[in-house]
Amino acid sequence: MNSPVRMLFLALLLFTSPLLKGQDSMRVDIPKKLDADLITTVMGDTLKGKVRKVEAEYVTFYMLGERLKQKVQKNSITSILYKDGRVERFSNPLILKKESEGASKIKVTYSEEDVQVYRKIGVVEGYYTGSIRYAYSNGFLEKMAIMDAKERAFKNDPRVKILLIKNCNITRGYGDDPSAVITAEVYYR
């Protein structure tokens, strides 16, 4: 007696299951066709190129459109999305220079409107120089120089509340270490 009811229930479930979709389902859209491998760094930057070798400590690759071989430490990479769709994830995040507690409270802006209620007390420069042996994105160089500017501003005057970035100069030369210099106005309330 239970058998026909059970068969009907299974048939109903079989025909309706393709129509059901869970509320918690999540879809990640991966590009249909990649023209290069995508390397994502711990700073959130994406490097496009062709991965040649993944070693114990380094990933060797060529940037898209360049013939110069680049090396980046594996601990500065979160994942590699290969051209064929494979994904390789790395769980060893780069240990970045930590900001002091005071410097971490300083806000950074690029807009003059954000500093209208503050008083300007000076100008500060922040510096960061990378190594020619590694690949750095401009965003990473800028972020590290801003971190240095915040530390310098806080060390000079603990009342600092906000930095207004006025200029960012990124230098990349053949045979030179990549570097960034930030010039910022310093404000307090």
Tab-separated table of C-alpha atoms in Angstrom, residues 39-46 72-79 90-96 140 143:
chain	number	residue	atom	x	y	z
A	39	ILE	CA	47.411	36.360	-11.034
A	40	THR	CA	45.642	37.964	-8.061
A	41	THR	CA	47.869	39.453	-5.364
A	42	VAL	CA	47.166	39.868	-1.653
A	43	MET	CA	46.791	43.612	-2.307
A	44	GLY	CA	43.894	42.892	-4.676
A	45	ASP	CA	45.770	43.679	-7.876
A	46	THR	CA	45.432	41.477	-10.951
A	72	VAL	CA	56.789	37.050	-7.793
A	73	GLN	CA	56.865	35.428	-4.360
A	74	LYS	CA	54.092	32.899	-3.805
A	75	ASN	CA	53.310	34.399	-0.416
A	76	SER	CA	52.203	37.622	-2.152
A	77	ILE	CA	49.684	35.776	-4.368
A	78	THR	CA	46.169	34.712	-3.385
A	79	SER	CA	45.241	32.855	-6.591
A	90	PHE	CA	47.382	30.051	-2.157
A	91	SER	CA	46.641	30.331	1.558
A	92	ASN	CA	49.867	31.965	2.716
A	93	PRO	CA	49.201	35.729	2.725
A	94	LEU	CA	52.061	38.182	2.581
A	95	ILE	CA	52.876	39.692	5.947
A	96	LEU	CA	52.751	43.390	5.279
A	140	PHE	CA	50.659	48.270	-4.257
A	143	LYS	CA	49.462	51.967	-0.920
